[in-house]
Tab-separated table of C-alpha atoms and ligand atoms in Angstrom:
chain	number	residue	atom	x	y	z
V	1	MET	CA	110.571	118.049	72.668
V	2	PHE	CA	109.082	119.563	69.502
V	3	THR	CA	105.574	118.964	68.632
V	4	THR	CA	103.374	119.833	65.620
V	5	ALA	CA	102.826	123.364	65.350
V	6	LEU	CA	99.245	123.034	64.277
V	7	ALA	CA	96.800	120.551	66.381
V	8	GLN	CA	93.033	119.991	66.637
V	9	ARG	CA	91.871	122.133	69.281
V	10	ASP	CA	88.488	122.121	70.946
V	11	ASN	CA	88.297	125.044	72.920
V	12	THR	CA	88.574	128.904	72.082
V	13	GLN	CA	91.797	129.470	71.206
V	14	VAL	CA	92.879	129.529	67.605
V	15	GLY	CA	96.333	129.682	65.950
V	16	ALA	CA	99.797	127.852	66.072
V	17	LEU	CA	100.686	126.074	69.261
V	18	PRO	CA	104.205	126.611	70.379
V	19	LEU	CA	106.900	124.836	69.372
V	20	ASP	CA	108.152	123.407	72.495
V	21	LEU	CA	105.107	122.893	74.629
V	22	PHE	CA	107.307	121.649	77.851
V	23	VAL	CA	108.328	125.036	77.871
V	24	ALA	CA	105.321	126.790	77.138
V	25	ILE	CA	103.145	124.566	79.904
V	26	GLU	CA	106.309	125.480	82.625
V	27	THR	CA	105.866	129.211	81.553
V	28	LEU	CA	102.078	128.783	82.196
V	29	LYS	CA	102.526	127.141	85.271
V	30	GLN	CA	104.137	130.191	86.928
V	31	GLU	CA	101.845	132.162	85.608
V	32	LEU	CA	98.751	130.751	86.997
V	33	ASN	CA	100.378	129.451	90.283
V	34	ALA	CA	99.156	125.852	88.866
V	35	VAL	CA	100.002	122.636	89.876
V	36	ILE	CA	99.844	119.622	87.188
V	37	LEU	CA	98.529	116.434	88.996
V	38	ALA	CA	98.532	113.127	86.332
V	39	HIS	CA	97.600	109.404	87.199
V	40	TYR	CA	99.878	106.856	86.049
V	41	TYR	CA	98.043	105.753	83.271
V	42	GLN	CA	98.464	108.988	81.377
V	43	GLU	CA	100.715	109.167	78.257
V	44	PRO	CA	104.696	109.301	79.033
V	45	ASP	CA	104.684	113.151	78.020
V	46	ILE	CA	102.167	114.141	80.439
V	47	GLN	CA	103.821	112.193	83.087
V	48	ASP	CA	107.083	114.264	82.643
V	49	ILE	CA	105.688	117.591	83.123
V	50	ALA	CA	103.770	116.747	85.842
V	51	ASP	CA	104.246	117.962	89.513
V	52	PHE	CA	102.822	115.183	90.940
V	53	ILE	CA	102.038	111.455	89.601
V	54	GLY	CA	100.099	108.973	91.620
V	55	ASP	CA	97.110	106.728	91.914
V	56	SER	CA	93.874	107.955	92.537
V	57	LEU	CA	94.501	107.718	96.565
V	58	GLN	CA	97.794	109.940	96.381
V	59	LEU	CA	95.951	112.042	93.761
V	60	ALA	CA	93.396	113.004	95.894
V	61	LYS	CA	95.552	113.606	98.889
V	62	ALA	CA	97.742	115.907	96.589
V	63	ALA	CA	94.648	117.759	95.848
V	64	ALA	CA	93.453	118.242	99.335
V	65	ASN	CA	96.931	119.533	100.681
V	66	THR	CA	97.998	122.097	97.396
V	67	ASN	CA	98.624	125.608	97.633
V	68	ALA	CA	98.425	126.409	94.068
V	69	ASP	CA	95.555	128.586	92.606
V	70	VAL	CA	94.649	126.379	89.698
V	71	ILE	CA	94.686	122.352	89.863
V	72	VAL	CA	95.340	121.005	85.947
V	73	PHE	CA	94.321	117.177	86.125
V	74	ALA	CA	95.686	115.059	83.795
V	75	GLY	CA	93.561	111.992	84.464
V	76	VAL	CA	89.757	111.454	84.120
V	77	HIS	CA	86.608	113.396	84.865
V	78	PHE	CA	85.897	111.854	88.631
V	79	MET	CA	89.258	112.659	89.329
V	80	ALA	CA	89.003	116.021	88.553
V	81	GLU	CA	85.802	116.069	90.073
V	82	THR	CA	87.364	114.747	93.248
V	83	ALA	CA	89.823	117.740	93.535
V	84	LYS	CA	87.077	120.167	92.740
V	85	ILE	CA	84.865	118.550	95.893
V	86	LEU	CA	88.049	119.222	97.813
V	87	ASN	CA	88.700	122.790	96.625
V	88	PRO	CA	85.479	124.687	95.862
V	89	ASP	CA	87.589	128.192	95.412
V	90	LYS	CA	90.063	126.721	92.826
V	91	LEU	CA	90.073	126.560	89.135
V	92	VAL	CA	90.195	122.920	88.440
V	93	LEU	CA	91.174	122.428	84.582
V	94	LEU	CA	90.720	118.936	82.698
V	95	PRO	CA	92.429	118.597	79.569
V	96	ASP	CA	89.480	116.874	77.714
V	97	LEU	CA	85.986	116.886	79.190
V	98	ASP	CA	85.135	113.807	77.368
V	99	ALA	CA	87.915	111.949	79.479
V	100	GLY	CA	85.451	109.842	81.394
V	101	CYS	CA	85.349	106.243	82.973
V	102	SER	CA	83.489	103.242	81.880
V	103	LEU	CA	83.647	102.075	85.590
V	104	ALA	CA	81.547	105.356	86.653
V	105	ASP	CA	79.318	105.367	84.000
V	106	SER	CA	77.975	101.874	85.125
V	107	CYS	CA	76.336	103.120	88.282
V	108	PRO	CA	73.804	105.599	87.053
V	109	PRO	CA	72.418	107.841	89.538
V	110	ASP	CA	68.891	107.536	89.596
V	111	GLU	CA	69.381	103.367	89.380
V	112	PHE	CA	71.792	103.688	92.199
V	113	ALA	CA	69.462	105.710	94.436
V	114	ALA	CA	66.815	103.102	93.676
V	115	PHE	CA	69.184	100.310	94.811
V	116	LYS	CA	70.387	101.855	97.803
V	117	ALA	CA	66.671	102.962	98.686
V	118	ALA	CA	65.883	99.040	98.855
V	119	HIS	CA	68.575	98.376	101.362
V	120	PRO	CA	67.956	101.200	103.946
V	121	ASP	CA	70.081	99.159	106.695
V	122	HIS	CA	73.440	98.965	104.301
V	123	LEU	CA	76.024	101.655	104.555
V	124	VAL	CA	77.326	102.588	101.257
V	125	VAL	CA	81.150	102.490	100.247
V	126	SER	CA	81.691	103.746	96.826
V	127	TYR	CA	84.999	103.307	95.129
V	128	ILE	CA	86.137	106.714	94.254
V	129	ASN	CA	85.715	105.716	90.290
V	130	CYS	CA	82.252	107.386	90.392
V	131	SER	CA	80.476	110.498	89.835
V	132	ALA	CA	80.184	113.036	92.432
V	133	GLU	CA	76.526	112.354	92.624
V	134	ILE	CA	77.133	108.595	93.415
V	135	LYS	CA	79.688	110.249	95.987
V	136	ALA	CA	76.846	112.157	97.346
V	137	MET	CA	74.787	109.154	98.274
V	138	SER	CA	78.033	107.319	99.795
V	139	ASP	CA	79.017	107.178	103.360
V	140	ILE	CA	82.432	106.498	102.683
V	141	ILE	CA	84.699	106.529	99.607
V	142	CYS	CA	87.683	104.411	99.066
V	143	THR	CA	90.451	103.686	96.679
V	144	SER	CA	92.078	100.632	94.978
V	145	SER	CA	94.760	100.898	97.798
V	146	ASN	CA	92.741	101.496	100.894
V	147	ALA	CA	89.540	99.813	100.346
V	148	VAL	CA	90.908	96.481	102.390
V	149	LYS	CA	91.999	98.640	104.937
V	150	ILE	CA	88.482	101.136	104.823
V	151	VAL	CA	86.136	97.841	105.118
V	152	GLN	CA	87.965	96.265	107.891
V	153	GLN	CA	87.280	99.351	109.915
V	154	ILE	CA	83.433	99.082	109.479
V	155	PRO	CA	81.611	97.319	112.406
V	156	ALA	CA	81.233	93.280	111.606
V	157	GLU	CA	77.710	93.481	111.945
V	158	GLN	CA	77.017	96.441	109.614
V	159	PRO	CA	75.809	95.423	106.230
V	160	ILE	CA	77.173	97.157	103.441
V	161	ILE	CA	76.826	97.817	99.882
V	162	PHE	CA	79.917	98.305	97.698
V	163	ALA	CA	79.890	100.023	94.612
V	164	PRO	CA	80.278	100.391	91.649
V	165	ASP	CA	83.155	97.954	90.651
V	166	ARG	CA	82.436	94.162	90.976
V	167	ASN	CA	85.929	93.053	90.877
V	168	LEU	CA	87.509	94.970	93.455
V	169	GLY	CA	84.283	94.381	95.660
V	170	ARG	CA	84.778	90.683	95.528
V	171	TYR	CA	88.373	90.733	95.889
V	172	VAL	CA	87.526	93.109	99.081
V	173	MET	CA	85.392	90.380	100.246
V	174	GLN	CA	88.154	87.674	99.906
V	175	GLN	CA	90.760	89.621	101.653
V	176	THR	CA	88.448	90.841	104.695
V	177	GLY	CA	86.319	87.402	104.860
V	178	ARG	CA	83.081	90.405	104.670
V	179	GLU	CA	79.904	89.635	102.785
V	180	MET	CA	78.934	92.879	100.650
V	181	LEU	CA	76.193	93.515	98.162
V	182	LEU	CA	78.202	94.477	95.044
V	183	TRP	CA	76.902	96.848	92.580
V	184	GLN	CA	77.662	95.057	89.355
V	185	GLY	CA	80.000	97.983	87.345
V	186	SER	CA	83.273	97.285	85.781
V	187	CYS	CA	86.306	98.706	84.282
V	188	ILE	CA	86.108	97.712	80.195
V	189	VAL	CA	90.086	98.203	80.402
V	190	HIS	CA	90.459	95.879	83.398
V	191	GLU	CA	88.206	93.025	82.037
V	192	THR	CA	89.985	93.038	78.809
V	193	PHE	CA	92.977	90.733	79.857
V	194	SER	CA	92.908	87.641	78.568
V	195	GLU	CA	93.825	84.589	81.187
V	196	LYS	CA	94.977	82.278	78.486
V	197	LYS	CA	97.325	84.569	76.998
V	198	ILE	CA	98.815	85.399	80.452
V	199	VAL	CA	99.130	81.826	81.085
V	200	GLN	CA	101.038	81.541	77.685
V	201	LEU	CA	103.094	84.375	78.735
V	202	LYS	CA	103.847	82.736	82.070
V	203	ILE	CA	105.141	79.466	80.208
V	204	THR	CA	107.566	81.634	77.847
V	205	HIS	CA	108.910	84.013	80.785
V	206	PRO	CA	108.671	81.149	83.765
V	207	GLN	CA	110.714	83.621	85.878
V	208	ALA	CA	108.163	86.614	85.403
V	209	GLU	CA	106.011	87.605	88.291
V	210	VAL	CA	102.556	88.545	87.238
V	211	ILE	CA	101.238	91.816	89.004
V	212	ALA	CA	98.022	92.601	88.531
V	213	HIS	CA	95.204	95.873	89.691
V	214	PRO	CA	92.234	94.524	91.622
V	215	GLU	CA	89.585	95.852	89.136
V	216	CYS	CA	90.736	92.471	86.793
V	217	GLU	CA	88.443	89.821	86.822
V	218	GLU	CA	88.685	86.654	89.508
V	219	PRO	CA	90.390	84.274	86.648
V	220	VAL	CA	93.296	86.837	86.073
V	221	LEU	CA	93.861	87.898	89.664
V	222	PHE	CA	94.253	83.897	90.454
V	223	HIS	CA	97.626	83.750	88.592
V	224	ALA	CA	98.711	87.116	89.831
V	225	ASN	CA	101.776	86.888	92.237
V	226	TYR	CA	100.634	90.296	93.510
V	227	ILE	CA	97.841	92.473	93.506
V	228	GLY	CA	97.475	96.073	94.164
V	229	SER	CA	96.864	99.514	93.043
V	230	THR	CA	99.014	101.594	90.725
V	231	ALA	CA	100.971	102.957	93.309
V	232	ALA	CA	101.053	99.461	95.195
V	233	LEU	CA	102.357	97.786	91.892
V	234	LEU	CA	105.071	100.063	91.212
V	235	LYS	CA	106.493	99.735	94.769
V	236	HIS	CA	106.342	96.102	94.281
V	237	CYS	CA	108.405	95.566	90.996
V	238	GLN	CA	110.978	97.904	92.460
V	239	GLN	CA	111.425	95.797	95.704
V	240	SER	CA	110.880	92.287	94.370
V	241	SER	CA	113.637	90.590	93.306
V	242	ALA	CA	111.838	89.334	89.882
V	243	GLN	CA	113.446	90.620	87.141
V	244	GLU	CA	110.762	90.181	84.758
V	245	PHE	CA	106.843	91.368	85.369
V	246	ILE	CA	103.595	90.638	83.440
V	247	VAL	CA	101.482	93.778	83.846
V	248	ALA	CA	97.997	93.173	84.368
V	249	THR	CA	96.878	97.071	84.567
V	250	GLU	CA	96.891	99.867	81.982
V	251	PRO	CA	100.446	99.886	80.549
V	252	GLY	CA	101.022	103.846	81.071
V	253	ILE	CA	102.191	102.789	84.716
V	254	ILE	CA	105.248	101.079	82.494
V	255	HIS	CA	106.724	104.466	81.814
V	256	GLN	CA	107.419	105.028	85.828
V	257	MET	CA	108.036	101.007	86.260
V	258	GLN	CA	110.948	101.641	83.718
V	259	LYS	CA	111.911	104.447	85.366
V	260	ALA	CA	112.133	103.181	88.693
V	261	ALA	CA	113.407	100.166	87.758
V	262	PRO	CA	115.220	100.280	84.286
V	263	ASP	CA	117.079	96.913	84.349
V	264	LYS	CA	114.113	95.123	84.586
V	265	THR	CA	111.434	94.145	81.755
V	266	PHE	CA	107.995	94.704	81.615
V	267	ILE	CA	105.633	93.159	79.579
V	268	PRO	CA	101.921	94.311	79.183
V	269	ALA	CA	99.589	91.810	79.676
V	270	PRO	CA	97.425	91.121	76.707
V	271	PRO	CA	93.700	92.006	75.855
V	272	THR	CA	91.783	89.204	74.551
V	273	ASN	CA	91.372	90.419	70.997
V	274	ASN	CA	94.200	91.951	69.161
V	275	CYS	CA	93.501	95.207	70.024
V	276	ASN	CA	94.876	98.403	72.005
V	277	CYS	CA	91.880	97.908	74.400
V	278	ASN	CA	94.082	97.534	77.485
V	279	GLU	CA	94.942	101.222	76.863
V	280	CYS	CA	92.106	103.179	79.004
V	281	PRO	CA	90.599	104.903	75.857
V	282	PHE	CA	89.398	107.941	78.388
V	283	MET	CA	92.835	108.604	80.356
V	284	ARG	CA	94.515	108.497	76.620
V	285	LEU	CA	92.233	111.572	75.293
V	286	ASN	CA	94.598	114.060	77.254
V	287	THR	CA	97.478	115.205	75.293
V	288	LEU	CA	100.380	117.614	75.842
V	289	GLU	CA	98.537	120.032	73.662
V	290	LYS	CA	95.221	119.819	74.703
V	291	LEU	CA	97.085	120.206	78.440
V	292	TYR	CA	98.821	123.605	77.277
V	293	LEU	CA	95.490	124.834	75.641
V	294	ALA	CA	93.504	123.886	78.941
V	295	MET	CA	95.755	126.115	80.870
V	296	SER	CA	96.142	128.962	78.233
V	297	ASN	CA	92.598	129.170	77.557
V	298	ARG	CA	91.399	128.264	81.432
V	299	THR	CA	89.160	125.878	80.280
V	300	PRO	CA	87.279	123.232	80.362
V	301	GLU	CA	86.803	124.011	83.739
V	302	ILE	CA	85.299	121.324	86.134
V	303	ASN	CA	82.072	122.767	88.075
V	304	MET	CA	79.048	120.946	90.229
V	305	SER	CA	76.218	122.406	92.587
V	306	GLU	CA	77.345	123.299	95.761
V	307	ASP	CA	74.424	120.981	97.401
V	308	THR	CA	76.405	117.894	95.482
V	309	ARG	CA	79.761	118.951	96.126
V	310	LEU	CA	78.885	119.469	100.388
V	311	ALA	CA	77.260	115.890	99.924
V	312	ALA	CA	80.224	114.237	98.324
V	313	SER	CA	82.988	115.975	100.250
V	314	LEU	CA	81.884	114.340	103.253
V	315	PRO	CA	82.591	110.479	102.538
V	316	ILE	CA	85.784	111.503	100.965
V	317	GLN	CA	86.709	113.454	104.156
V	318	ARG	CA	85.985	110.265	105.848
V	319	MET	CA	88.142	108.100	103.765
V	320	LEU	CA	90.969	110.558	104.012
V	321	GLU	CA	90.692	110.412	107.847
V	322	MET	CA	90.400	106.390	107.547
V	323	SER	CA	93.346	106.059	105.377
V	324	ILE	CA	95.938	107.989	107.527
H	1	13P	P1	94.201	103.309	91.308
H	1	13P	O1	94.840	104.695	90.750
H	1	13P	O2	93.747	103.751	92.373
H	1	13P	O3	95.293	102.124	90.947
H	1	13P	O4	93.355	102.985	90.268
H	1	13P	C1	93.379	102.881	88.844
H	1	13P	C2	92.176	103.009	88.149
H	1	13P	O5	91.537	102.395	87.331
H	1	13P	C3	92.111	104.418	87.852
H	1	13P	O6	90.805	105.107	87.362
H	2	SF4	FE1	87.952	104.104	84.538
H	2	SF4	FE2	88.868	101.883	83.832
H	2	SF4	FE3	89.961	103.884	82.653
H	2	SF4	FE4	90.564	103.654	85.109
H	2	SF4	S1	91.340	102.432	83.568
H	2	SF4	S2	89.661	105.301	84.303
H	2	SF4	S3	88.516	102.176	85.820
H	2	SF4	S4	87.917	103.160	82.372
C-alpha cells in the first residue's frame, strides 16, 4: 500500500514519510514491542494494520491483558486513557491527541460532581465513553455490550445514576425494567440518523434488517430488528439469514462486516442532513500517517495524575469482574 511521501504532521519528526507505511509500521511494532489496538470506527487501513480490532469492552480487555511495552491506541482519547489506567507502566500512544468524543465532553467533571453530590444515596454507573475524572467519580463502568448485564447485577432497591449517555441509559432502563437517574449526554454521531430516511430505505429494501447501536435515539431504535454494541452488530450480521442490512452506527464498522460476510449488502443509515455526519469526526482524526509518526516519535502520549488513575481503575476493574 503506497501513500503520499509528504504529509501534514503535528509532532516532532520532520522529513519524508516512508513510501510503504504498512512495512514501516510493522518494523516499528517489532522495535518497540508494541501492540496496535483499533476500534471498529477507524479507517479501513488502520483496521487492517491493527493487531486487535474490537468494541470498547473487547479493547479494554485486550489492553488489560497485553504483554507489549507500548500500546498504540487507534481510537479516541477515553479509550487510550482506559488503556493507560490499566497499564500505568506502559507507554500509551494516541495518534492524534484531539481525537476526543462528544459524549465524553457532554459530561464536565465539575457539573457531574455537583449532580452526584445532590444524590448521595445513588450508585454511579458510567458508560466507558467518559473522561478519567468521571470514571474516578463512578462506582462501576460499563460499555454498550455489558450495560444491561451490569445493571441487572445491582440490587433492585439500590438507586442508580447512569452517565453520560441518555440514549444508552434509556435503552438499559427498558431492558432491565429499572428506573435510573440519567445524565443528559449524547453522541453527535448516533443522534444524527434520520428516522424518516431509515423508513424510506425500509420501503425500498423490504428484506433488509435494521441493526442499530443503543447510542441511537428512541425513534431509530424503534425500527431496529437488532440492537447491540459494534461487536454484537458484527456478529449478528454474520449469523442472521438476512442478506441486506441498514446499519445505524458509525459506518467504519462496515469494513469488518464486508470482510466477514462478503456476499451480504450493508447500507449505512443516512444522517438527517446531506452530510457525512454519520462518520465520527474524532475517530477519523487518526490516519495511517499519524499512527506511523506517533510510533516513530513515541508521542503523543497519554498521561494522568496517579490519584485520578487509581480512583478510575477501581470501577473499571469492577466492570471487568462483572462482565466475565
Ligand atoms: P462500542 O465500541 O461499545 O460499540 O461503542 C461505540 C462507540 O461509540 C465508541 O465510542
Ligand atoms: Fe464518541 Fe460518538 Fe465518536 Fe463514539 S461515535 S467516539 S460516542 S462521538
